């Protein structure tokens, strides 16, 4: 090949490279530096140490911690499917999670609990952000009270009974028993270490009671094995944890995903008179609403509100609208935290992660630009689009 031909070939390659580079630069602006674009992971798996240096990067929850914390029911179905396919649970470190973690780090736990409300459009990552915060609480040795989806209790209850303590209230014994099992698996090691004891007697029936001074774990086991009394055990458990936290024996983080479900106007549950009841007529609702009141210390409440949790209010995603007047007044004061669509840098990290896990293959800059244009950075939309790639 002559010198002229080689120079022409090099010039052609250079023009082609410049064209591809300009296309990529138009899709991904200069603020997505090479370091951000390629180094999308962080090896720091402890959320206690997460800060702005880890922002927009993906970290992986250790498998044993994941099994202890979520057990396949404390995680959304779509995210669980993805984590199973990837054989790991990885979370994008986003600013809302770091904001709540920074508040929890700086809080004065001698004062009444602070309440934080995650809100935003459906699919923007509120549940995943809550997972990140729960992992932080787990590493900080806080007792975790996690209610994944209370709206499911009110839509598909396995069993409905009248409360033996209050005739006007209904119990959901199967759901209560499952939640006690979930709570025990999350906190059994910490509860054994703290060795918390019951402060008073609880009489379940003529023959059975929980005596003052007995272990909290024993009462939990009783509720799991005798689900008829599971709802009452939950009520007693939350009261005992409130007393223990006030006494400085432990710290507690309560987290409810879809908190506004408690303030819905109706359920799919009827009482003995065949009248539809609202969630406040169910014992589980009363127990958790009482626990979220700011009449105790050494704890915090992180809640999400979502349009899918309340079928009556789905037009807007603001807390005041989703909670209604009564729900808002009950929760106030709280700190609202907005979840929005991915930024370009967050989008880059997620796409690189998907490519690394072979979730998407053979995609170029134009393909990434198309995904961005179709989804506008909406996390759930991106996940749905990438399912078929």
Short mmCIF file of C-alpha atoms in Angstrom, two decimals:
data_model
loop_
_atom_site.label_atom_id
_atom_site.label_comp_id
_atom_site.label_asym_id
_atom_site.label_seq_id
_atom_site.Cartn_x
_atom_site.Cartn_y
_atom_site.Cartn_z
CA UNK A 1 0.00 0.00 0.00
CA UNK A 2 1.37 3.40 -1.00
CA UNK A 3 2.00 6.22 1.47
CA UNK A 4 -0.86 8.23 -0.07
CA UNK A 5 -3.31 5.33 0.40
CA UNK A 6 -2.24 4.81 4.02
CA UNK A 7 -2.64 8.52 4.81
CA UNK A 8 -6.10 8.51 3.21
CA UNK A 9 -7.12 5.43 5.24
CA UNK A 10 -5.90 7.00 8.51
CA UNK A 11 -7.79 10.19 7.67
CA UNK A 12 -10.99 8.17 7.00
CA UNK A 13 -10.66 6.36 10.37
CA UNK A 14 -10.08 9.67 12.12
CA UNK A 15 -13.21 11.23 10.59
CA UNK A 16 -15.28 8.17 11.56
CA UNK A 17 -13.99 8.30 15.16
CA UNK A 18 -14.69 12.04 15.42
CA UNK A 19 -18.25 11.48 14.17
CA UNK A 20 -18.90 8.75 16.76
CA UNK A 21 -17.33 10.84 19.51
CA UNK A 22 -19.46 13.89 18.64
CA UNK A 23 -22.60 11.73 18.73
CA UNK A 24 -21.66 10.40 22.17
CA UNK A 25 -20.83 13.90 23.39
CA UNK A 26 -24.24 15.16 22.32
CA UNK A 27 -26.02 12.35 24.16
CA UNK A 28 -23.84 12.42 27.27
CA UNK A 29 -22.57 15.90 28.16
CA UNK A 30 -19.09 16.62 29.45
CA UNK A 31 -20.15 16.39 33.10
CA UNK A 32 -20.16 12.60 32.69
CA UNK A 33 -16.40 12.26 32.91
CA UNK A 34 -14.62 9.03 31.98
CA UNK A 35 -14.06 8.24 35.64
CA UNK A 36 -17.79 8.45 36.32
CA UNK A 37 -18.70 6.64 33.10
CA UNK A 38 -16.53 3.59 33.72
CA UNK A 39 -16.03 3.39 37.48
CA UNK A 40 -19.67 2.86 38.25
CA UNK A 41 -19.14 0.55 41.25
CA UNK A 42 -17.86 1.14 44.76
CA UNK A 43 -16.34 -1.53 46.96
CA UNK A 44 -17.69 0.21 50.07
CA UNK A 45 -20.57 -2.06 51.06
CA UNK A 46 -21.24 -0.46 54.46
CA UNK A 47 -23.81 2.35 54.06
CA UNK A 48 -22.60 3.92 57.31
CA UNK A 49 -19.50 5.01 55.37
CA UNK A 50 -21.34 6.25 52.28
CA UNK A 51 -20.89 9.92 51.47
CA UNK A 52 -20.72 12.22 48.46
CA UNK A 53 -17.62 10.42 47.18
CA UNK A 54 -19.80 7.35 46.59
CA UNK A 55 -22.69 9.27 45.03
CA UNK A 56 -24.01 7.86 41.71
CA UNK A 57 -22.15 4.59 42.18
CA UNK A 58 -23.51 1.11 42.78
CA UNK A 59 -22.77 -0.93 45.89
CA UNK A 60 -23.67 -4.54 46.65
CA UNK A 61 -25.35 -5.73 49.84
CA UNK A 62 -23.54 -8.84 51.17
CA UNK A 63 -25.63 -11.96 50.53
CA UNK A 64 -25.99 -12.96 54.18
CA UNK A 65 -27.09 -9.45 55.12
CA UNK A 66 -29.58 -9.43 52.24
CA UNK A 67 -31.11 -12.74 53.36
CA UNK A 68 -31.42 -11.50 56.93
CA UNK A 69 -32.89 -8.12 56.05
CA UNK A 70 -35.36 -8.80 53.27
CA UNK A 71 -36.10 -12.55 52.95
CA UNK A 72 -37.86 -12.03 49.60
CA UNK A 73 -40.85 -10.22 51.15
CA UNK A 74 -39.27 -6.92 52.15
CA UNK A 75 -38.39 -6.13 48.54
CA UNK A 76 -40.48 -5.29 45.48
CA UNK A 77 -41.21 -8.13 43.08
CA UNK A 78 -39.50 -6.48 40.10
CA UNK A 79 -36.33 -5.65 42.02
CA UNK A 80 -36.27 -9.17 43.48
CA UNK A 81 -36.47 -10.66 39.98
CA UNK A 82 -33.57 -8.48 38.87
CA UNK A 83 -31.47 -9.32 41.93
CA UNK A 84 -32.11 -13.03 41.38
CA UNK A 85 -31.06 -12.75 37.73
CA UNK A 86 -27.89 -10.86 38.67
CA UNK A 87 -27.16 -13.18 41.62
CA UNK A 88 -26.59 -10.11 43.81
CA UNK A 89 -28.52 -7.22 45.31
CA UNK A 90 -26.93 -3.98 44.15
CA UNK A 91 -28.22 -0.49 44.86
CA UNK A 92 -27.43 2.83 43.24
CA UNK A 93 -26.26 5.34 45.85
CA UNK A 94 -28.52 8.33 45.33
CA UNK A 95 -28.71 11.72 46.98
CA UNK A 96 -32.06 11.17 48.81
CA UNK A 97 -30.64 8.12 50.65
CA UNK A 98 -27.47 10.00 51.60
CA UNK A 99 -29.60 12.92 52.79
CA UNK A 100 -31.67 10.74 55.14
CA UNK A 101 -28.54 8.90 56.36
CA UNK A 102 -26.87 12.24 57.12
CA UNK A 103 -29.93 13.32 59.10
CA UNK A 104 -29.91 10.05 61.05
CA UNK A 105 -26.22 10.52 61.80
CA UNK A 106 -26.72 14.05 63.13
CA UNK A 107 -30.01 13.52 65.01
CA UNK A 108 -30.29 14.11 68.74
CA UNK A 109 -31.77 10.81 69.89
CA UNK A 110 -32.64 12.20 73.32
CA UNK A 111 -35.42 14.18 71.68
CA UNK A 112 -38.69 12.86 70.17
CA UNK A 113 -38.27 10.90 66.97
CA UNK A 114 -37.85 12.63 63.62
CA UNK A 115 -40.02 11.48 60.73
CA UNK A 116 -38.84 11.43 57.12
CA UNK A 117 -41.23 10.95 54.20
CA UNK A 118 -39.98 9.79 50.80
CA UNK A 119 -42.33 10.88 48.02
CA UNK A 120 -42.32 11.17 44.25
CA UNK A 121 -43.84 9.61 41.16
CA UNK A 122 -44.42 5.87 41.09
CA UNK A 123 -41.31 3.98 40.00
CA UNK A 124 -38.72 6.62 40.91
CA UNK A 125 -37.02 4.36 43.46
CA UNK A 126 -38.62 5.06 46.85
CA UNK A 127 -38.63 1.39 47.90
CA UNK A 128 -35.01 0.86 46.84
CA UNK A 129 -33.95 4.01 48.67
CA UNK A 130 -35.74 2.65 51.74
CA UNK A 131 -33.73 -0.58 51.37
CA UNK A 132 -30.52 1.45 51.44
CA UNK A 133 -31.65 3.20 54.65
CA UNK A 134 -32.69 -0.10 56.25
CA UNK A 135 -29.24 -1.51 55.50
CA UNK A 136 -27.76 1.53 57.24
CA UNK A 137 -29.96 0.94 60.31
CA UNK A 138 -28.98 -2.73 60.36
CA UNK A 139 -25.28 -1.83 60.38
CA UNK A 140 -25.91 0.73 63.15
CA UNK A 141 -27.39 -1.98 65.37
CA UNK A 142 -30.87 -0.45 65.36
CA UNK A 143 -33.95 -2.61 65.86
CA UNK A 144 -35.82 -2.53 62.55
CA UNK A 145 -39.59 -2.38 62.28
CA UNK A 146 -40.24 -2.72 58.56
CA UNK A 147 -43.71 -2.88 57.02
CA UNK A 148 -43.15 -3.56 53.30
CA UNK A 149 -46.66 -3.12 51.81
CA UNK A 150 -49.58 -2.59 54.21
CA UNK A 151 -52.00 -2.11 51.31
CA UNK A 152 -51.67 -5.85 50.55
CA UNK A 153 -53.04 -6.63 54.02
CA UNK A 154 -56.21 -4.70 53.22
CA UNK A 155 -56.67 -6.10 49.71
CA UNK A 156 -55.96 -9.82 50.07
CA UNK A 157 -56.26 -10.91 53.73
CA UNK A 158 -56.03 -14.66 54.33
CA UNK A 159 -58.25 -14.60 57.40
CA UNK A 160 -60.41 -12.04 59.21
CA UNK A 161 -61.48 -12.36 62.84
CA UNK A 162 -62.97 -10.13 65.50
CA UNK A 163 -60.46 -8.90 68.03
CA UNK A 164 -60.90 -10.69 71.34
CA UNK A 165 -59.88 -7.47 73.15
CA UNK A 166 -62.01 -4.94 71.24
CA UNK A 167 -65.21 -6.14 69.54
CA UNK A 168 -65.27 -3.15 67.19
CA UNK A 169 -61.84 -3.94 65.75
CA UNK A 170 -60.85 -6.66 63.27
CA UNK A 171 -57.71 -8.81 63.38
CA UNK A 172 -55.78 -10.20 60.41
CA UNK A 173 -54.08 -13.09 62.23
CA UNK A 174 -52.26 -14.69 59.28
CA UNK A 175 -50.77 -11.40 58.11
CA UNK A 176 -49.83 -10.53 61.70
CA UNK A 177 -48.13 -13.90 62.17
CA UNK A 178 -46.15 -13.51 58.95
CA UNK A 179 -45.00 -10.05 59.98
CA UNK A 180 -43.85 -11.32 63.39
CA UNK A 181 -41.81 -14.02 61.65
CA UNK A 182 -40.30 -11.39 59.35
CA UNK A 183 -39.49 -9.13 62.31
CA UNK A 184 -37.92 -11.99 64.29
CA UNK A 185 -35.68 -13.04 61.41
CA UNK A 186 -34.52 -9.46 60.90
CA UNK A 187 -33.77 -8.72 64.54
CA UNK A 188 -33.23 -12.02 66.38
CA UNK A 189 -29.46 -11.62 66.75
CA UNK A 190 -29.74 -8.07 68.06
CA UNK A 191 -32.64 -8.92 70.37
CA UNK A 192 -30.66 -11.83 71.83
CA UNK A 193 -27.70 -9.54 72.37
CA UNK A 194 -29.78 -6.80 74.03
CA UNK A 195 -31.79 -9.34 76.06
CA UNK A 196 -34.85 -7.10 76.28
CA UNK A 197 -37.45 -8.07 78.91
CA UNK A 198 -41.18 -7.46 79.17
CA UNK A 199 -42.10 -4.70 81.60
CA UNK A 200 -45.57 -5.99 82.60
CA UNK A 201 -47.89 -8.99 82.35
CA UNK A 202 -49.90 -9.64 79.19
CA UNK A 203 -52.87 -11.96 79.60
CA UNK A 204 -53.77 -13.68 76.32
CA UNK A 205 -56.45 -16.00 77.72
CA UNK A 206 -57.39 -17.73 80.98
CA UNK A 207 -54.41 -20.08 80.82
CA UNK A 208 -51.75 -18.25 78.81
CA UNK A 209 -49.93 -15.04 79.53
CA UNK A 210 -46.57 -13.33 79.06
CA UNK A 211 -45.18 -12.68 82.51
CA UNK A 212 -43.29 -9.54 83.43
CA UNK A 213 -39.55 -10.10 83.13
CA UNK A 214 -39.79 -12.77 80.45
CA UNK A 215 -37.87 -12.39 77.21
CA UNK A 216 -39.26 -10.31 74.37
CA UNK A 217 -38.25 -13.08 71.98
CA UNK A 218 -40.43 -15.55 73.89
CA UNK A 219 -43.47 -13.34 73.38
CA UNK A 220 -42.66 -13.05 69.67
CA UNK A 221 -42.40 -16.85 69.38
CA UNK A 222 -45.77 -17.17 71.09
CA UNK A 223 -47.35 -14.86 68.52
CA UNK A 224 -45.80 -16.81 65.63
CA UNK A 225 -47.01 -20.16 66.98
CA UNK A 226 -50.44 -18.94 68.11
CA UNK A 227 -51.49 -16.65 65.28
CA UNK A 228 -54.88 -16.04 66.87
CA UNK A 229 -53.03 -13.73 69.25
CA UNK A 230 -50.48 -12.42 66.73
CA UNK A 231 -52.13 -9.01 66.34
CA UNK A 232 -52.21 -8.50 70.12
CA UNK A 233 -48.59 -9.64 70.37
CA UNK A 234 -47.60 -7.00 67.76
CA UNK A 235 -49.38 -4.32 69.79
CA UNK A 236 -47.59 -5.43 72.97
CA UNK A 237 -44.26 -5.74 71.15
CA UNK A 238 -44.41 -2.18 69.82
CA UNK A 239 -45.36 -0.80 73.23
CA UNK A 240 -42.45 -2.66 74.84
CA UNK A 241 -39.99 -1.41 72.20
CA UNK A 242 -41.23 2.13 72.76
CA UNK A 243 -40.61 1.79 76.50
CA UNK A 244 -37.18 0.20 75.95
CA UNK A 245 -36.10 2.98 73.61
CA UNK A 246 -37.25 5.67 76.05
CA UNK A 247 -35.18 3.92 78.73
CA UNK A 248 -32.14 4.02 76.41
CA UNK A 249 -31.87 0.24 76.09
CA UNK A 250 -32.03 0.27 72.29
CA UNK A 251 -32.51 2.38 69.17
CA UNK A 252 -35.36 1.67 66.77
CA UNK A 253 -35.95 2.53 63.12
CA UNK A 254 -39.49 2.09 61.85
CA UNK A 255 -40.01 2.01 58.09
CA UNK A 256 -43.35 1.75 56.29
CA UNK A 257 -43.42 1.46 52.50
CA UNK A 258 -46.73 2.91 51.35
CA UNK A 259 -47.70 4.55 54.63
CA UNK A 260 -50.69 6.32 53.07
CA UNK A 261 -52.43 2.92 52.76
CA UNK A 262 -53.28 3.31 56.46
CA UNK A 263 -55.30 6.41 55.53
CA UNK A 264 -57.31 4.92 52.71
CA UNK A 265 -61.08 5.35 52.88
CA UNK A 266 -61.90 1.69 52.31
CA UNK A 267 -60.56 -1.86 52.10
CA UNK A 268 -61.75 -5.17 50.68
CA UNK A 269 -62.65 -6.31 54.19
CA UNK A 270 -66.19 -6.57 55.58
CA UNK A 271 -67.27 -6.93 59.18
CA UNK A 272 -69.96 -9.28 60.50
CA UNK A 273 -72.65 -6.86 59.29
CA UNK A 274 -71.27 -7.11 55.73
CA UNK A 275 -70.17 -3.47 55.86
CA UNK A 276 -66.89 -2.44 54.26
CA UNK A 277 -64.41 -1.21 56.86
CA UNK A 278 -61.56 1.29 56.57
CA UNK A 279 -57.97 0.52 57.65
CA UNK A 280 -58.36 2.33 60.99
CA UNK A 281 -60.84 -0.37 62.03
CA UNK A 282 -58.10 -3.00 61.81
CA UNK A 283 -55.86 -3.68 64.80
CA UNK A 284 -52.60 -3.74 62.81
CA UNK A 285 -53.23 -0.19 61.63
CA UNK A 286 -53.79 1.09 65.17
CA UNK A 287 -50.60 -0.58 66.42
CA UNK A 288 -48.33 0.93 63.76
CA UNK A 289 -49.96 4.36 63.75
CA UNK A 290 -49.47 4.57 67.52
CA UNK A 291 -45.84 3.60 67.13
CA UNK A 292 -45.16 6.37 64.60
CA UNK A 293 -46.33 9.06 67.04
CA UNK A 294 -43.51 11.27 68.32
CA UNK A 295 -44.03 10.39 72.00
CA UNK A 296 -40.79 8.43 72.33
CA UNK A 297 -37.07 8.91 71.66
CA UNK A 298 -33.99 6.95 70.55
CA UNK A 299 -35.48 6.23 67.18
CA UNK A 300 -36.67 7.51 63.82
CA UNK A 301 -39.39 6.84 61.25
CA UNK A 302 -38.73 6.67 57.51
CA UNK A 303 -41.91 6.35 55.48
CA UNK A 304 -42.90 6.39 51.83
CA UNK A 305 -46.13 7.61 50.29
CA UNK A 306 -47.16 6.39 46.88
CA UNK A 307 -50.09 6.63 44.48
CA UNK A 308 -50.36 2.82 44.26
CA UNK A 309 -50.88 2.47 48.02
CA UNK A 310 -54.23 4.27 48.11
CA UNK A 311 -56.80 3.65 45.38
CA UNK A 312 -58.85 6.76 46.21
CA UNK A 313 -56.04 9.28 45.71
CA UNK A 314 -53.89 8.68 42.63
CA UNK A 315 -53.87 11.95 40.70
CA UNK A 316 -50.98 13.65 42.50
CA UNK A 317 -47.94 12.38 44.38
CA UNK A 318 -47.58 15.04 47.09
CA UNK A 319 -47.82 13.87 50.73
CA UNK A 320 -50.61 16.28 51.65
CA UNK A 321 -52.84 14.92 48.90
CA UNK A 322 -51.96 11.23 49.38
CA UNK A 323 -52.37 11.28 53.16
CA UNK A 324 -55.49 13.39 53.34
CA UNK A 325 -56.05 15.92 56.10
CA UNK A 326 -56.23 13.40 58.96
CA UNK A 327 -53.18 11.46 57.82
CA UNK A 328 -51.16 14.60 57.27
CA UNK A 329 -52.09 16.04 60.67
CA UNK A 330 -51.22 12.75 62.37
CA UNK A 331 -47.79 12.64 60.72
CA UNK A 332 -46.88 16.33 60.94
CA UNK A 333 -44.17 17.49 61.53
CA UNK A 334 -41.96 15.55 59.14
CA UNK A 335 -39.13 16.12 56.68
CA UNK A 336 -40.14 15.48 53.04
CA UNK A 337 -37.56 13.93 50.71
CA UNK A 338 -38.32 14.04 46.97
CA UNK A 339 -37.38 11.12 44.68
CA UNK A 340 -37.00 12.13 41.03
CA UNK A 341 -35.92 10.52 37.77
CA UNK A 342 -32.29 9.55 37.25
CA UNK A 343 -29.79 12.23 36.33
CA UNK A 344 -27.55 11.56 33.34
CA UNK A 345 -24.73 10.44 35.64
CA UNK A 346 -27.04 8.02 37.46
CA UNK A 347 -28.31 6.74 34.12
CA UNK A 348 -24.72 6.12 32.97
CA UNK A 349 -23.96 4.06 36.08
CA UNK A 350 -27.08 1.94 35.73
CA UNK A 351 -26.44 1.28 32.04
CA UNK A 352 -22.84 0.29 32.70
CA UNK A 353 -24.03 -2.03 35.46
CA UNK A 354 -26.61 -3.64 33.16
CA UNK A 355 -23.93 -4.14 30.52
CA UNK A 356 -21.58 -5.70 33.04
CA UNK A 357 -24.27 -8.15 34.19
CA UNK A 358 -25.12 -8.96 30.54
CA UNK A 359 -28.64 -7.64 31.01
CA UNK A 360 -28.17 -5.58 27.86
CA UNK A 361 -25.74 -6.46 25.08
CA UNK A 362 -24.26 -4.93 21.94
CA UNK A 363 -25.65 -1.47 22.60
CA UNK A 364 -23.96 1.67 21.29
CA UNK A 365 -24.28 5.34 22.12
CA UNK A 366 -27.32 5.75 19.85
CA UNK A 367 -29.05 2.88 21.65
CA UNK A 368 -28.37 4.47 25.03
CA UNK A 369 -29.69 7.79 23.73
CA UNK A 370 -32.87 6.04 22.61
CA UNK A 371 -33.38 4.42 26.04
CA UNK A 372 -32.91 7.82 27.65
CA UNK A 373 -35.37 9.48 25.27
CA UNK A 374 -38.01 6.77 25.80
CA UNK A 375 -37.72 6.70 29.59
CA UNK A 376 -36.73 10.31 30.36
CA UNK A 377 -34.61 8.81 33.12
CA UNK A 378 -37.55 7.12 34.89
CA UNK A 379 -36.02 4.16 36.80
CA UNK A 380 -38.94 1.75 36.36
CA UNK A 381 -39.32 2.61 32.68
CA UNK A 382 -35.61 1.99 32.10
CA UNK A 383 -35.90 -1.41 33.76
CA UNK A 384 -38.93 -2.31 31.63
CA UNK A 385 -37.26 -1.20 28.40
CA UNK A 386 -34.07 -3.12 29.14
CA UNK A 387 -35.94 -6.38 29.85
CA UNK A 388 -36.15 -7.16 26.14
CA UNK A 389 -32.65 -6.02 25.15
#
